[in-house]
Coordinates of C-alpha atoms in Angstrom, one line a residue:
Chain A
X9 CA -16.2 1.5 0.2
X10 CA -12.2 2.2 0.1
X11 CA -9.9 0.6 -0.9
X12 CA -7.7 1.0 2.0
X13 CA -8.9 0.2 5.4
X14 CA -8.6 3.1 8.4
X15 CA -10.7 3.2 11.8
X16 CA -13.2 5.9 11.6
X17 CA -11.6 7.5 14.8
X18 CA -9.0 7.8 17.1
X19 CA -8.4 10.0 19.9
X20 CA -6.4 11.3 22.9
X21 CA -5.6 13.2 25.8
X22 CA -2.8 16.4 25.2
X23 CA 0.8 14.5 25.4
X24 CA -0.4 11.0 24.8
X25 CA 0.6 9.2 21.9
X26 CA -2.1 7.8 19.3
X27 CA -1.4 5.5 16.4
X28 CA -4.0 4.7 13.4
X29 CA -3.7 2.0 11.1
X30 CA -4.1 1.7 7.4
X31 CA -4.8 -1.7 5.7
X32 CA -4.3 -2.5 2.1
X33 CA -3.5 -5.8 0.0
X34 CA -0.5 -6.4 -2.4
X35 CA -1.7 -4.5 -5.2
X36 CA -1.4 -0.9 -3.3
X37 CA 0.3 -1.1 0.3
X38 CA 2.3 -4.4 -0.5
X39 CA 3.6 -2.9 -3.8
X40 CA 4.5 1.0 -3.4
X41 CA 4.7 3.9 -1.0
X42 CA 2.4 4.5 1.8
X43 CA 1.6 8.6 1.8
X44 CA -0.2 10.3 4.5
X45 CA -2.6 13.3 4.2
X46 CA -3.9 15.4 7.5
X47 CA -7.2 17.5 6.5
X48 CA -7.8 20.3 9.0
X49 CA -11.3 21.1 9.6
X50 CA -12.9 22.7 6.3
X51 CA -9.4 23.1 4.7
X52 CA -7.7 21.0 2.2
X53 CA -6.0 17.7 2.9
X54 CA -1.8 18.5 3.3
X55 CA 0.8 16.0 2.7
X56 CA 2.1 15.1 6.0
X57 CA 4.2 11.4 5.5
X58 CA 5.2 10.8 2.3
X59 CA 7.4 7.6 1.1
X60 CA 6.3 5.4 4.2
X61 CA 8.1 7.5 6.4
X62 CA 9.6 10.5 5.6
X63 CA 8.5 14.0 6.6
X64 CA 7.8 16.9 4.0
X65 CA 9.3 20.2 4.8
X66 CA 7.6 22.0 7.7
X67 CA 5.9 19.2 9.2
X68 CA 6.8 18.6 12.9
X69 CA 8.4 15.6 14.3
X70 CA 6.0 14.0 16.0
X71 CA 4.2 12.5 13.1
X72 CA 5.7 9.3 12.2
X73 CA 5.1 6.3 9.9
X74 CA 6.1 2.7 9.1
X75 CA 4.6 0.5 7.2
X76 CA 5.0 -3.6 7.1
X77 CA 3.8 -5.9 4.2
X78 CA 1.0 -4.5 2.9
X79 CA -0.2 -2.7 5.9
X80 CA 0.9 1.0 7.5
X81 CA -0.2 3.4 10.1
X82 CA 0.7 6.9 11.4
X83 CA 1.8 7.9 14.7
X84 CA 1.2 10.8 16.9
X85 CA 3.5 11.5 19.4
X86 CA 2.9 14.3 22.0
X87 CA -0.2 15.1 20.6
X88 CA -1.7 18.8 20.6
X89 CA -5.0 20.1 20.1
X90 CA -4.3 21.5 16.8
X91 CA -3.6 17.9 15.7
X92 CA -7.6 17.6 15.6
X93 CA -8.0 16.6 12.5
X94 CA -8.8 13.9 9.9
X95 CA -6.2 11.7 8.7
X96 CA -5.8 9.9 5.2
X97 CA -3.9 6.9 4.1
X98 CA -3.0 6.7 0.4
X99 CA -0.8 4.3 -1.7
X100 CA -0.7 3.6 -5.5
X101 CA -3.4 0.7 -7.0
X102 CA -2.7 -1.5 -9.5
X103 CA -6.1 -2.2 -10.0
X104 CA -7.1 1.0 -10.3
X105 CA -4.3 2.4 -11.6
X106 CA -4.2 5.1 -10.1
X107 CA -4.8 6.6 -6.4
X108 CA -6.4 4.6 -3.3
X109 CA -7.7 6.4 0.0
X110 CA -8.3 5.3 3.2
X111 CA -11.7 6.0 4.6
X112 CA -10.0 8.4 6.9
X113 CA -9.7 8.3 10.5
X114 CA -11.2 11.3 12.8
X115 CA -8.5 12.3 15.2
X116 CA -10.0 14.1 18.6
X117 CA -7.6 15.2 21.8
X118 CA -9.7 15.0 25.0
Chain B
X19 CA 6.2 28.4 -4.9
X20 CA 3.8 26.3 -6.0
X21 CA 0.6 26.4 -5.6
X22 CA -3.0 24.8 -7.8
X23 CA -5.9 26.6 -7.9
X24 CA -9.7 24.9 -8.8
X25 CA -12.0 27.2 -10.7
X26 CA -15.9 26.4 -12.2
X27 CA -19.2 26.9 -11.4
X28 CA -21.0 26.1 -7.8
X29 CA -24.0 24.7 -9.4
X30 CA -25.0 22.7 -12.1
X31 CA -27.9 20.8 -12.7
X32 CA -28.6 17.6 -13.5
X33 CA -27.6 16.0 -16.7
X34 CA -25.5 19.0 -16.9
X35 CA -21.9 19.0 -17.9
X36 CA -19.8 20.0 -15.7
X37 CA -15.8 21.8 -16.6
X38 CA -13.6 22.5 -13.7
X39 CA -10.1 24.1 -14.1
X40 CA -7.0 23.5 -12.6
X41 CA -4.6 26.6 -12.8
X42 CA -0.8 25.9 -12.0
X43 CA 1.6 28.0 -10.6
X44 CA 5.8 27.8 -9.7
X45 CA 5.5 24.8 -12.2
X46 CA 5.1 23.1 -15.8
X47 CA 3.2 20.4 -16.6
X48 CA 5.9 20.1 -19.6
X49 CA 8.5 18.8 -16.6
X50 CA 9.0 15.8 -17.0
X51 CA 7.8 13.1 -14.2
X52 CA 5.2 15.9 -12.8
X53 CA 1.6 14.9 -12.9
X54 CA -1.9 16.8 -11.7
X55 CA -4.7 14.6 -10.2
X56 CA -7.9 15.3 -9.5
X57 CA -9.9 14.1 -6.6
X58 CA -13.2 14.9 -4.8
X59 CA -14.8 14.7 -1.5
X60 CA -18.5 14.4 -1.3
X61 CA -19.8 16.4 1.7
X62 CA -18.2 14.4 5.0
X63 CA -17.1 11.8 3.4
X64 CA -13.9 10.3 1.9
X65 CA -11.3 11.2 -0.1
X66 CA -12.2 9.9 -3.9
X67 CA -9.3 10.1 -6.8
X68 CA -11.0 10.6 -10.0
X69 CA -8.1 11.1 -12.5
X70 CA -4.0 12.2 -13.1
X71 CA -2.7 13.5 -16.3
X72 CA 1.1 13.2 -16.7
X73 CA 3.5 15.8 -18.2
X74 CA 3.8 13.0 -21.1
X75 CA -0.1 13.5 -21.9
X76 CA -1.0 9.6 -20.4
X77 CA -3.7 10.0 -18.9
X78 CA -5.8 7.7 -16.3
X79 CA -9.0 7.6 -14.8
X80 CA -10.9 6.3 -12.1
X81 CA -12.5 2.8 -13.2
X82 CA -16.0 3.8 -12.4
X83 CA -16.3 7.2 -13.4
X84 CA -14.2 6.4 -16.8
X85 CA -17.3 6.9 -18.9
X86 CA -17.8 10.0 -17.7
X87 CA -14.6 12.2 -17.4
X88 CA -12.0 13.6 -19.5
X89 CA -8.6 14.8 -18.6
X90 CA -6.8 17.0 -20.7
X91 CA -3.6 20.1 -20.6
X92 CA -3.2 23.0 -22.3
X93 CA 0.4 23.8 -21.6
X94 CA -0.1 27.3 -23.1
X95 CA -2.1 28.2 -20.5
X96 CA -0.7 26.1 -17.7
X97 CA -3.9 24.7 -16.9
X98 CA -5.7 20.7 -16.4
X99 CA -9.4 20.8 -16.9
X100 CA -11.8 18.0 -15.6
X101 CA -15.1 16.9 -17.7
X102 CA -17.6 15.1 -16.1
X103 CA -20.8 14.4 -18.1
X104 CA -24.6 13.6 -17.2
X105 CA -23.6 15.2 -13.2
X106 CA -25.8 13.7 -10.8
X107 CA -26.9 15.0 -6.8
X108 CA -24.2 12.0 -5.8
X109 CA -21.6 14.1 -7.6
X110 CA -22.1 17.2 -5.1
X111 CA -18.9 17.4 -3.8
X112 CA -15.3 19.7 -3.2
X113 CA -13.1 18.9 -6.2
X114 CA -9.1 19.3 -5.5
X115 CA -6.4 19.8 -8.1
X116 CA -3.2 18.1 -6.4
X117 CA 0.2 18.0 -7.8
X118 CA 1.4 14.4 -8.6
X119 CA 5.1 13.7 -8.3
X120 CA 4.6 10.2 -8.0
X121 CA 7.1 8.5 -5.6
X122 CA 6.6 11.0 -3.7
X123 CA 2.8 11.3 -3.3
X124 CA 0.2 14.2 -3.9
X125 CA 2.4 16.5 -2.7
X126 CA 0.9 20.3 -3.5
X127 CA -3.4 20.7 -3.3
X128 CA -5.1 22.9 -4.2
X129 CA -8.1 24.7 -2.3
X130 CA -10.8 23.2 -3.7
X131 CA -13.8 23.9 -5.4
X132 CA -17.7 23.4 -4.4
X133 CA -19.5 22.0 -6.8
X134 CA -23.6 21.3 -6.0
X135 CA -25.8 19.3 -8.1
X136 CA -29.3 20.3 -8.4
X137 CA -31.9 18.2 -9.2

């Protein structure tokens, strides 16, 4: 069971735009940063949103993300078939003082 | 550049000990605000953070695995290394090394290690 809430999947057609959401309490979302992880198949997971919002170095433009009280989500825009991947939400938790995951959402293009 | 880089054994057995080491490159973890987590992912399933080290030796671990691992640096070497005791099957899993800046997230991972628990 995570701590942070994510749909187990998510998917699109080439071009389309798909969103996922990440939900969280006031102990992780409400308090700090939202950061977003994309694991390619049977690689390690890369930082791909960090600070809510912002884009590392290198990653493309159409990822996006926002966050809102104590819940977040990523956005997709123009999506590719390299963007097959799994996604996961992570923020700071009080409670355990450390790291919280999302349960990670499966994204397939059609 | 800076890269992490898991090492230890594939299999251990049950009630085993198990030592993983995290080997850091392009940076310190003398710096100060720089932190290395670790964090494992049992065969498709989740991400699972199981404990950071700061470049100030705090140290913090996952609340229910805290019995059972230890965190510690040797700067000398450059190097974190992860002890988890009395491994279990439920612990087969890929461990990550990450680098910890905080603010800004998990922001360098390393490749990740297999590690299978035999019974």
């Amino acid at each position: 069971q995570s701590v942070l809430t994510q749909p187990p999947s998510a998917s699109g057609t080439p071009g389309q735009r798909v969103t996922i959401s990440c939900s969280g309490s006031n102990s992780n979302i409400g308090g700090y940063y939202v950061h977003w992880y994309q694991q390619l198949p049977g690689t390690a997971p890369k930082l791909l949103i960090q600070r809510n919002n912002q884009r590392p170095s290198g990653v493309p433009d159409r990822f996006s993300g926002s966050k809102s009280g104590t819940s977040a989500s990523l956005a997709i825009s123009g999506l590719r078939s390299e963007d097959e991947a799994d996604y996961y939400c992570s923020a700071w938790d009080d409670g355990l003082s450390g790291w919280a995951f999302g349960g990670g959402t499966k994204v397939a293009v059609l | 550049q800076i890269t992490l880089k898991e090492s230890g054994p594939m299999v251990v057995k049950s009630t085993q000990t198990l030592t993983l080491t995290c080997t850091l490159s392009g940076f310190s973890l003398s710096t100060s605000g720089v932190g290395v987590a670790w964090i494992r992912q049992p065969p498709g399933k989740a991400l699972e953070w199981l404990a950071l080290i700061y470049w100030n030796d705090d140290k913090r671990y996952t609340p229910s695995l805290k019995s059972r691992i230890t965190i510690t640096r040797d700067t000398s070497k450059n190097q974190v290394v992860l002890t988890m005791t009395n491994m279990d099957p439920v612990d087969t899993a890929t461990y990550y090394c990450a680098q910890n800046r905080q603010v800004y997230g998990l922001d360098v991972w390393g490749q990740g290690t297999t590690v299978t628990v035999s019974s």
